mmCIF file of C-alpha atoms in Angstrom:
data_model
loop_
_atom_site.group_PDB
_atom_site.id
_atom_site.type_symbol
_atom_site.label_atom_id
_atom_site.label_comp_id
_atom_site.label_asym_id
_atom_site.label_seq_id
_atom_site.Cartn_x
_atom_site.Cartn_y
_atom_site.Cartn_z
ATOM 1 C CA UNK A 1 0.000 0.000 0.000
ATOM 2 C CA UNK A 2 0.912 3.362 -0.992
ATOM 3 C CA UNK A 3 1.035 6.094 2.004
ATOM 4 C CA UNK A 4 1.793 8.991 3.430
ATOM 5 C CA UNK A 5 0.639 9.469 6.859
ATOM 6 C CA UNK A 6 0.034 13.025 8.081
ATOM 7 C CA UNK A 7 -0.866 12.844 11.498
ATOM 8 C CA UNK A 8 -2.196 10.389 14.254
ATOM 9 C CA UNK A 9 -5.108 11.860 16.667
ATOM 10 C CA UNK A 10 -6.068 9.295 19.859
ATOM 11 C CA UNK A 11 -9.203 10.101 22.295
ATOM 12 C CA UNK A 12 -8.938 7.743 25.038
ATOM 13 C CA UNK A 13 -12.066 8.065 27.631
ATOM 14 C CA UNK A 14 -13.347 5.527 30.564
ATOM 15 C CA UNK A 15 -15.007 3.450 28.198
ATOM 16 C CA UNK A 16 -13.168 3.272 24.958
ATOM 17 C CA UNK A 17 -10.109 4.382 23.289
ATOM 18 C CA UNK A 18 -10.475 5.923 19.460
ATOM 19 C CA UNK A 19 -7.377 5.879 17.715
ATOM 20 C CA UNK A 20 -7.154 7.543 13.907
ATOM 21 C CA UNK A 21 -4.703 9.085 11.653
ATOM 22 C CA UNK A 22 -4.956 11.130 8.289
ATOM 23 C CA UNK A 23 -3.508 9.690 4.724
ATOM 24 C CA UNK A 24 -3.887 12.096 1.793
ATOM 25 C CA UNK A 25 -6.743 13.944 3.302
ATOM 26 C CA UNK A 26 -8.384 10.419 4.422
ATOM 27 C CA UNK A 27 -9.397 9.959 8.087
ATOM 28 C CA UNK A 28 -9.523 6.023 8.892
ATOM 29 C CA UNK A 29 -10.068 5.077 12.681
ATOM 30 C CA UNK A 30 -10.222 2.302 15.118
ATOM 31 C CA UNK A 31 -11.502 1.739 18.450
ATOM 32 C CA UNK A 32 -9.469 0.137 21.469
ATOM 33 C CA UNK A 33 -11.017 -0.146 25.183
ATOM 34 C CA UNK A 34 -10.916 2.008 28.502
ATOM 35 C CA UNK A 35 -8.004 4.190 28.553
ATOM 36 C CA UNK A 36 -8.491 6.430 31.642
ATOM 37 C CA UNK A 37 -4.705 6.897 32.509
ATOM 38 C CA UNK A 38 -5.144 8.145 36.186
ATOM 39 C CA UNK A 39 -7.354 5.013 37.061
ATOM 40 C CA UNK A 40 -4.415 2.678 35.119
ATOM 41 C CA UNK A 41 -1.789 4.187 33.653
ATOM 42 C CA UNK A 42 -0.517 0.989 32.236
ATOM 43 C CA UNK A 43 -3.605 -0.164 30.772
ATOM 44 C CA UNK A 44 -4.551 2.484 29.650
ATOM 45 C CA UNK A 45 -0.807 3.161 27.597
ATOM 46 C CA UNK A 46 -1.588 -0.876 26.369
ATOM 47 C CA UNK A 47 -4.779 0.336 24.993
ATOM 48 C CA UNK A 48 -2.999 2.782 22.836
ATOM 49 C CA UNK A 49 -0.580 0.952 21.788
ATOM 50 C CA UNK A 50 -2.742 -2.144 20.866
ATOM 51 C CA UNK A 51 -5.101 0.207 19.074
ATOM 52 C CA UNK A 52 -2.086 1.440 17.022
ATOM 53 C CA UNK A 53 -1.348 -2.088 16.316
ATOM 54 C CA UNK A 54 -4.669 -2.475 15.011
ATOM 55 C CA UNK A 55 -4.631 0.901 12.759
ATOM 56 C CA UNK A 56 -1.390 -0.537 11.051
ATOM 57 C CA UNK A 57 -3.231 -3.706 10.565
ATOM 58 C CA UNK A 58 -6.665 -1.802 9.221
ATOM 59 C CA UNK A 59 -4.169 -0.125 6.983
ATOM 60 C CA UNK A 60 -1.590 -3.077 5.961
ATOM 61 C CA UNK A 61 1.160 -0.893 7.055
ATOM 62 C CA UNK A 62 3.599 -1.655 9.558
ATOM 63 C CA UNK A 63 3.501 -0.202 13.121
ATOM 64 C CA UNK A 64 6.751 1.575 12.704
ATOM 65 C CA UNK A 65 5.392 3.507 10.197
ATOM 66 C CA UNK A 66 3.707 5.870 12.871
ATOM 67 C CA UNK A 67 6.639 6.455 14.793
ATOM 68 C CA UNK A 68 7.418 9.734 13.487
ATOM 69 C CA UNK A 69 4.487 11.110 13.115
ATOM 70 C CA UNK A 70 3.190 14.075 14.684
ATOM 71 C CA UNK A 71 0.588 13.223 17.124
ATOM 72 C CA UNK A 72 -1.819 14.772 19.487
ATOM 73 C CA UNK A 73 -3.412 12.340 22.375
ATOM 74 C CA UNK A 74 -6.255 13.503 24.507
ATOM 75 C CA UNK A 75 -6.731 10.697 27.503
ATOM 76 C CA UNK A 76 -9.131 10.658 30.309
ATOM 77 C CA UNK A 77 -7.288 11.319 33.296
ATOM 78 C CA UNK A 78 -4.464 13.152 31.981
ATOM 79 C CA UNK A 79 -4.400 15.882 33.987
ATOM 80 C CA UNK A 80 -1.283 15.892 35.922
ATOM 81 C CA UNK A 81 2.283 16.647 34.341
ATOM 82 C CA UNK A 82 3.404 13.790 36.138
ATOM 83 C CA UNK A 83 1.069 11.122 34.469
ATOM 84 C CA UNK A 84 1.464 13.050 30.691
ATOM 85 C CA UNK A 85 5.371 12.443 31.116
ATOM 86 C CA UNK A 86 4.832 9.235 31.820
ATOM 87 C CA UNK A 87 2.299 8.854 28.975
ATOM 88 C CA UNK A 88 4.647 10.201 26.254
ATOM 89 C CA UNK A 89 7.626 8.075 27.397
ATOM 90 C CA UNK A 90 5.729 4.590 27.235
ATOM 91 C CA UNK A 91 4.441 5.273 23.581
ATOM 92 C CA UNK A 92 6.051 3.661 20.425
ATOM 93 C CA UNK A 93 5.938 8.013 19.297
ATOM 94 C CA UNK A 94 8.704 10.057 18.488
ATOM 95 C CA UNK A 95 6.715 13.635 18.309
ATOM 96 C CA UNK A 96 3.559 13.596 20.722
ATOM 97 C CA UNK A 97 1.452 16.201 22.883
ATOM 98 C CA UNK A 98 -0.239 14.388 25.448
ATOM 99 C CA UNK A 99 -3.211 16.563 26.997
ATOM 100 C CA UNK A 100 -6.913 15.505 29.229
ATOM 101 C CA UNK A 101 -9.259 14.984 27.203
ATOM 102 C CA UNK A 102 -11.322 17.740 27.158
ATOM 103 C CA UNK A 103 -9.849 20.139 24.437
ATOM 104 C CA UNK A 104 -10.605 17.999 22.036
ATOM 105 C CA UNK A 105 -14.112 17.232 23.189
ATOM 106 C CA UNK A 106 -14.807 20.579 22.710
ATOM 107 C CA UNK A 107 -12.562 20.984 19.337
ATOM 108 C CA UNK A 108 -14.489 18.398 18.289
ATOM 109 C CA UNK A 109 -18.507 19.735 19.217
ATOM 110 C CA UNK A 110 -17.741 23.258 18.609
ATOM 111 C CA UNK A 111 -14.815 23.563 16.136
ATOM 112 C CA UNK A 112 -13.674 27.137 16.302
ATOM 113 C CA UNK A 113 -16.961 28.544 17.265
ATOM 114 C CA UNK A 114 -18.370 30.089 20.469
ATOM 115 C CA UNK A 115 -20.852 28.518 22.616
ATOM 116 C CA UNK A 116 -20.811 25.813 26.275
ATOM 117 C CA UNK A 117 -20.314 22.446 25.837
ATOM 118 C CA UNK A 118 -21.534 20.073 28.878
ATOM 119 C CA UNK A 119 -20.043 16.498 28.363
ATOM 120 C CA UNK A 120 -21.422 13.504 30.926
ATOM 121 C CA UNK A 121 -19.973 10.576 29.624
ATOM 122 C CA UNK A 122 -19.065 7.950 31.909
ATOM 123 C CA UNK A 123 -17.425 10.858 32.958
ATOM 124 C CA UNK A 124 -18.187 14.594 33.307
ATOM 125 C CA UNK A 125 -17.438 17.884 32.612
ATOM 126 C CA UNK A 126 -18.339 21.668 31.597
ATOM 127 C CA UNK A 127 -16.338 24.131 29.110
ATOM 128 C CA UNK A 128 -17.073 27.114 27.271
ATOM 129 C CA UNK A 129 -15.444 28.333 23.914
ATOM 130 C CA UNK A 130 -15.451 32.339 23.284
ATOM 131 C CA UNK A 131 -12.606 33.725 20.806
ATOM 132 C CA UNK A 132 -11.297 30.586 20.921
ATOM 133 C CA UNK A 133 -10.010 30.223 24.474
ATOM 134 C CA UNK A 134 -11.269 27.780 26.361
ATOM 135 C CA UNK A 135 -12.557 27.338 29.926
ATOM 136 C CA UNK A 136 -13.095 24.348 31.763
ATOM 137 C CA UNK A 137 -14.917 23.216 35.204
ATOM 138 C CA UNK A 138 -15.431 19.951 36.669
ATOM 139 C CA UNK A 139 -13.964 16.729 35.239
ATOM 140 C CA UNK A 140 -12.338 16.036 38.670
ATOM 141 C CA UNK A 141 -12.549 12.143 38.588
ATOM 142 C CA UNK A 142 -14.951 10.046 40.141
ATOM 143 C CA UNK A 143 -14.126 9.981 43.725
ATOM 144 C CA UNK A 144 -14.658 13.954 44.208
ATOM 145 C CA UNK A 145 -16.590 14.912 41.085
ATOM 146 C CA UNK A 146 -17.474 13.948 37.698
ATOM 147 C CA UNK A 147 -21.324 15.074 38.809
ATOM 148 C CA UNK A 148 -24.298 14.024 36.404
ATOM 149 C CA UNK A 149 -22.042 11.570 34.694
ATOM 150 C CA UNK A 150 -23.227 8.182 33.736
ATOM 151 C CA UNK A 151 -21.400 6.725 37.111
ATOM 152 C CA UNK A 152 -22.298 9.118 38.972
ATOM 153 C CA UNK A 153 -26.036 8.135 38.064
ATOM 154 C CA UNK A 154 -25.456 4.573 38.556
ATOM 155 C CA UNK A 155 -23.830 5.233 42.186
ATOM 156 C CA UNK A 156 -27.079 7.676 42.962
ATOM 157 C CA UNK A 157 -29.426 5.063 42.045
ATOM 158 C CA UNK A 158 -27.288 2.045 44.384
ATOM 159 C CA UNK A 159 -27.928 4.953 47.086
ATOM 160 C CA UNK A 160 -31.084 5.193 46.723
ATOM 161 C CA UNK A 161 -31.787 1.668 47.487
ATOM 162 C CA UNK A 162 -29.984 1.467 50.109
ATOM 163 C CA UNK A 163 -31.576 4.634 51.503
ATOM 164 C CA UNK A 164 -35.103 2.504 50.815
ATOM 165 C CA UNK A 165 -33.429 -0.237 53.461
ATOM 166 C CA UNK A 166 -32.848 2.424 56.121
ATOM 167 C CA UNK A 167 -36.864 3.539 55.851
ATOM 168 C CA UNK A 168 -35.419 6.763 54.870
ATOM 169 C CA UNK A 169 -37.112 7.194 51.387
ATOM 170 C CA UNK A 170 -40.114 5.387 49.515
ATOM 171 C CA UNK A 171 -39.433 2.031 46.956
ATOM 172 C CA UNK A 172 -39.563 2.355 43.934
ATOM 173 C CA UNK A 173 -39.866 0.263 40.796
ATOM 174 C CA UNK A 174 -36.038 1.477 40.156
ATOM 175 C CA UNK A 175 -35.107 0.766 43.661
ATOM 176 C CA UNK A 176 -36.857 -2.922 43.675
ATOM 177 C CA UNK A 177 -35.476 -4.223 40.575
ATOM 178 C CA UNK A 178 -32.256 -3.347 41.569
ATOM 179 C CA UNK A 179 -32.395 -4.729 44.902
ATOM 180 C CA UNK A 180 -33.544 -7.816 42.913
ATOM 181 C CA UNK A 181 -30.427 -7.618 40.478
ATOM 182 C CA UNK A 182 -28.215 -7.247 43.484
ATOM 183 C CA UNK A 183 -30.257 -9.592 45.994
ATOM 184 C CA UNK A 184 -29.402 -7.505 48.803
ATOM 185 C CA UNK A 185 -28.095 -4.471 50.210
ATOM 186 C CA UNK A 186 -24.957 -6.389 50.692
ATOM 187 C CA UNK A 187 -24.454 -7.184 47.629
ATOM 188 C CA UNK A 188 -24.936 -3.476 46.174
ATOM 189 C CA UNK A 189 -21.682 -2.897 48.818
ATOM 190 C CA UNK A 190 -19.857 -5.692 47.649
ATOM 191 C CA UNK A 191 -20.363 -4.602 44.051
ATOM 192 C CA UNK A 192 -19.971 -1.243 45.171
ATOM 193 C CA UNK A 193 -16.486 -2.042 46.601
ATOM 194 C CA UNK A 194 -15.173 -3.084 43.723
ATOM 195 C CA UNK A 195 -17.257 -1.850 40.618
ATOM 196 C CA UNK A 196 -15.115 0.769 38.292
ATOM 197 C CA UNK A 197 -16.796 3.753 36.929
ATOM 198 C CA UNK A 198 -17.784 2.064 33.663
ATOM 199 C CA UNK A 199 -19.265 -0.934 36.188
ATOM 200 C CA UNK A 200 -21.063 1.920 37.819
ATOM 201 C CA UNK A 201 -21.958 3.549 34.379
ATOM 202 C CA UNK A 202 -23.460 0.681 33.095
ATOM 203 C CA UNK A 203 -26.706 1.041 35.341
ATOM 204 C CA UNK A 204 -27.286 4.208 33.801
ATOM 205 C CA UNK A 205 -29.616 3.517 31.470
ATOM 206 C CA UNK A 206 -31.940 1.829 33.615
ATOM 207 C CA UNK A 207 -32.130 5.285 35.628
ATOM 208 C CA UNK A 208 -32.940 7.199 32.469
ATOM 209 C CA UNK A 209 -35.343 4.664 31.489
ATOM 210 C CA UNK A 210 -37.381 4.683 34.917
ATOM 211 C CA UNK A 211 -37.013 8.245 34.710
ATOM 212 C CA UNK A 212 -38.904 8.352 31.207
ATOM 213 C CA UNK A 213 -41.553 5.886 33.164
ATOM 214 C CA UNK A 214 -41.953 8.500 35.699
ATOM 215 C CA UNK A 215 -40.353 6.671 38.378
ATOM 216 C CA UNK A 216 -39.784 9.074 41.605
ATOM 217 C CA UNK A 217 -36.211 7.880 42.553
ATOM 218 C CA UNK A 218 -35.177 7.872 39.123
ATOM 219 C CA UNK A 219 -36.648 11.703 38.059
ATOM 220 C CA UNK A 220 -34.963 12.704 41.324
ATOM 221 C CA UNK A 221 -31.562 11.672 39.971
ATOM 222 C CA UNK A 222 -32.106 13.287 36.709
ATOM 223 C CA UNK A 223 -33.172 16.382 38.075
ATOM 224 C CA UNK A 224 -30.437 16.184 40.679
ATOM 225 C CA UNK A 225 -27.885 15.974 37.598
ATOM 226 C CA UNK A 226 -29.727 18.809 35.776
ATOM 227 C CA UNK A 227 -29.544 20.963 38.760
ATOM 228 C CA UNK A 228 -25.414 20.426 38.645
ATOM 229 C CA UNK A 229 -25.682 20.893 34.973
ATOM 230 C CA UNK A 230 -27.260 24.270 35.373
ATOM 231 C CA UNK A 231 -25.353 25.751 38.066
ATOM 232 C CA UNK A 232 -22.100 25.000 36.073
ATOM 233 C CA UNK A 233 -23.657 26.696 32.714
ATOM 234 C CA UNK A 234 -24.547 29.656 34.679
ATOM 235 C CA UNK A 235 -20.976 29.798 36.105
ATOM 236 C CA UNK A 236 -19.180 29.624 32.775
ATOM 237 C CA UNK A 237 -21.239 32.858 32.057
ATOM 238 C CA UNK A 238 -23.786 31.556 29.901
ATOM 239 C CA UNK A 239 -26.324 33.509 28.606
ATOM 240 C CA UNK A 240 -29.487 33.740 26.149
ATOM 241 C CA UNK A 241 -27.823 33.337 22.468
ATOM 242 C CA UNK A 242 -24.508 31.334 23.405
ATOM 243 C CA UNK A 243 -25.163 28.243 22.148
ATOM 244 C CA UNK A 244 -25.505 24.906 24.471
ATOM 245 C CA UNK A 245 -24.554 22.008 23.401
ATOM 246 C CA UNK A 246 -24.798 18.227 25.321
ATOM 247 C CA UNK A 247 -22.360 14.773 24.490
ATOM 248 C CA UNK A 248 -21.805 11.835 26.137
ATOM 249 C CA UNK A 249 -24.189 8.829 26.342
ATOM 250 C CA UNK A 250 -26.328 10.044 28.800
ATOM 251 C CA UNK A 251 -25.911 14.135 28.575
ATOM 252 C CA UNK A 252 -29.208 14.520 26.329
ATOM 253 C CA UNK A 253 -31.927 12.322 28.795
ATOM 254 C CA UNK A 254 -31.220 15.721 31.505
ATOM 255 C CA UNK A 255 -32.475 18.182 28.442
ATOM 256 C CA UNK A 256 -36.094 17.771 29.565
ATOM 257 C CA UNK A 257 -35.128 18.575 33.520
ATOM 258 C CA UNK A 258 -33.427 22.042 32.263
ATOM 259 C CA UNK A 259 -34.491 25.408 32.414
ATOM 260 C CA UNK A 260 -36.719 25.969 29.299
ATOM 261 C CA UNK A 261 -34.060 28.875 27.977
ATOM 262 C CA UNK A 262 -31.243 26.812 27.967
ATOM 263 C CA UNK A 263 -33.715 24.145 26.276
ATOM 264 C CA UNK A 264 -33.863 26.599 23.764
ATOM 265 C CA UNK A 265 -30.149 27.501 23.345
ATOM 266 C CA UNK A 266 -30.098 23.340 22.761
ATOM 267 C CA UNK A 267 -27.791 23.284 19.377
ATOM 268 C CA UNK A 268 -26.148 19.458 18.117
ATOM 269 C CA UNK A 269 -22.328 19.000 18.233
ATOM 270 C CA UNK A 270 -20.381 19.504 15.063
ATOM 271 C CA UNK A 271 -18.586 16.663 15.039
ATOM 272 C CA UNK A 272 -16.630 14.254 17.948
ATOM 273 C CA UNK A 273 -13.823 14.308 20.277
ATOM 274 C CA UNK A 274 -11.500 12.267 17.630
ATOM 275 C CA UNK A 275 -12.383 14.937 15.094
ATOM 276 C CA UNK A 276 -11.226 17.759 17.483
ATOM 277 C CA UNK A 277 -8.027 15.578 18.199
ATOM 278 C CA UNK A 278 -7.335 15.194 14.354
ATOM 279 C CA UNK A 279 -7.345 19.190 14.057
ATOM 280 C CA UNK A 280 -5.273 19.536 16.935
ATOM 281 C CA UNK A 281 -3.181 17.331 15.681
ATOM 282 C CA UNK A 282 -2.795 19.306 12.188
ATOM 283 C CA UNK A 283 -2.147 22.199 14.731
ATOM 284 C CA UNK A 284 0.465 20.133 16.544
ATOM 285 C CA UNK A 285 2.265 19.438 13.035
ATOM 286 C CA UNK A 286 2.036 22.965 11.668
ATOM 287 C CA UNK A 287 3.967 23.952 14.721
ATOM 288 C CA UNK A 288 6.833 21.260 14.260
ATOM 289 C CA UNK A 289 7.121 21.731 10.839
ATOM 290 C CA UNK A 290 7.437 25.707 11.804
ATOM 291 C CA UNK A 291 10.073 25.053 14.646
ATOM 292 C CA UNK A 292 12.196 22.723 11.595
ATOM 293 C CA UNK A 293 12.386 25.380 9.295
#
């Protein structure tokens, strides 16, 4: 095959890893699993580098053939200069720019335009874009944060059971069947104890399907989540006219529970995390090839 790679673009996340490059203009992608780096580093590096593998294979090229080439990586969890350093030195890369994951979330939604992106994914977070500079709250992990997230909805609804077994709050159909899934309150701690975000993510949908069924417990989550939502638009200075846009698997079932302006100022993403990795990736390469000449 016949090539000339231009750049490689990754967005690794807590439930998958998207890894894709650009070949005369062509964008041609492949998916890997979790690769939240501050939950596990190395398996989250393994996921790279196996979904690498896998491009060169989708490609019939071999794996070397991306080591010098310029790429950008956004990864969950990649906050810390510590963990980005350790990142870049376990990849199979010569040139790389390891950042979290959120610039190119909201590269990808809002390209260059202005407007709030709120992202609850099996993770969360809140930015907004205005002459392009960007502004970020939340995304602060699971353990103190990541709010109205899918894992955050799947720990709220575990709660709620178990505040059902204290006498504390009313059953529900939400409540019951997941007693019944767990057969008892200790089994919601044992699974508790050892469940990952994703694990906890994965009971999501049954939340936002109760809700839609009008279950109480379940509506009280959402609007719980909407509530957060809100409070973090309003900080980022939203206002009537700045666009508001919502990603991640479970961002759109709060649109009902908000305020019926930002409802309105409801506009759909312009394209995906990997896409805003690919163009900061171009960006990335524009400023090698400057620093070369």
């Amino acid at each position: 095959m016949t090539y000339q790679l231009q750049t490689i673009a990754i967005d690794g996340g807590g439930t998958r890893c998207r890894v894709a490059c650009m070949i005369g203009g062509q964008k041609h992608i492949v998916e890997a699993g979790s690769a939240n780096v501050s939950t596990d580093l190395e398996s989250g590096v393994a996921e790279i580098v196996s979904g690498l593998g896998e491009l060169a294979r989708k490609l019939d090229i071999p794996a070397a053939a991306f080591e010098p080439v310029p790429a950008y990586i956004g990864l969950a969890g990649a906050s810390w200069p510590e963990i980005v350093a350790k990142v870049a030195a376990r990849l199979p890369l010569k040139h790389v720019r390891v950042e979290d994951d959120r610039p190119s979330a909201v590269r990808g939604a809002l390209g260059r335009d202005d407007g709030i992106l709120v992202h609850c994914g099996t993770g969360s977070f809140q930015a907004m874009q205005r002459a392009g500079r960007i502004v970020l709250t939340g995304g602060w992990g699971p353990v103190l944060g990541d709010e109205a997230s899918a894992q955050w909805v799947g720990r709220k609804a575990l709660s709620a059971v178990l505040m059902v077994q204290d006498g504390v709050r009313p059953v529900s159909e939400l409540t019951e069947h997941l007693l019944e899934k767990f057969g008892s309150p200790a089994g919601i701690v044992a699974f508790a104890g050892n469940a990952s975000p994703a694990d906890f993510g994965n009971l999501a949908k049954g939340v936002t399907e109760a809700a839609a069924e009008n279950d109480p417990a379940a509506i009280e989550i959402m609007r719980s989540g909407a509530d957060h939502i809100a409070t973090h638009v309003r900080a980022l200075g939203w206002s009537e006219g700045l666009p508001l846009l919502l990603t991640g698997g479970i961002a759109a079932h709060y649109a009902p529970y908000l305020d019926v302006r930002m409802q309105q100022a409801l506009a759909q993403p312009k394209g995906q995390p990997i896409d805003g990795a690919l163009s900061l990736a171009r960006e990335f390469a524009e400023e090698l090839s400057e620093c070369s000449v």
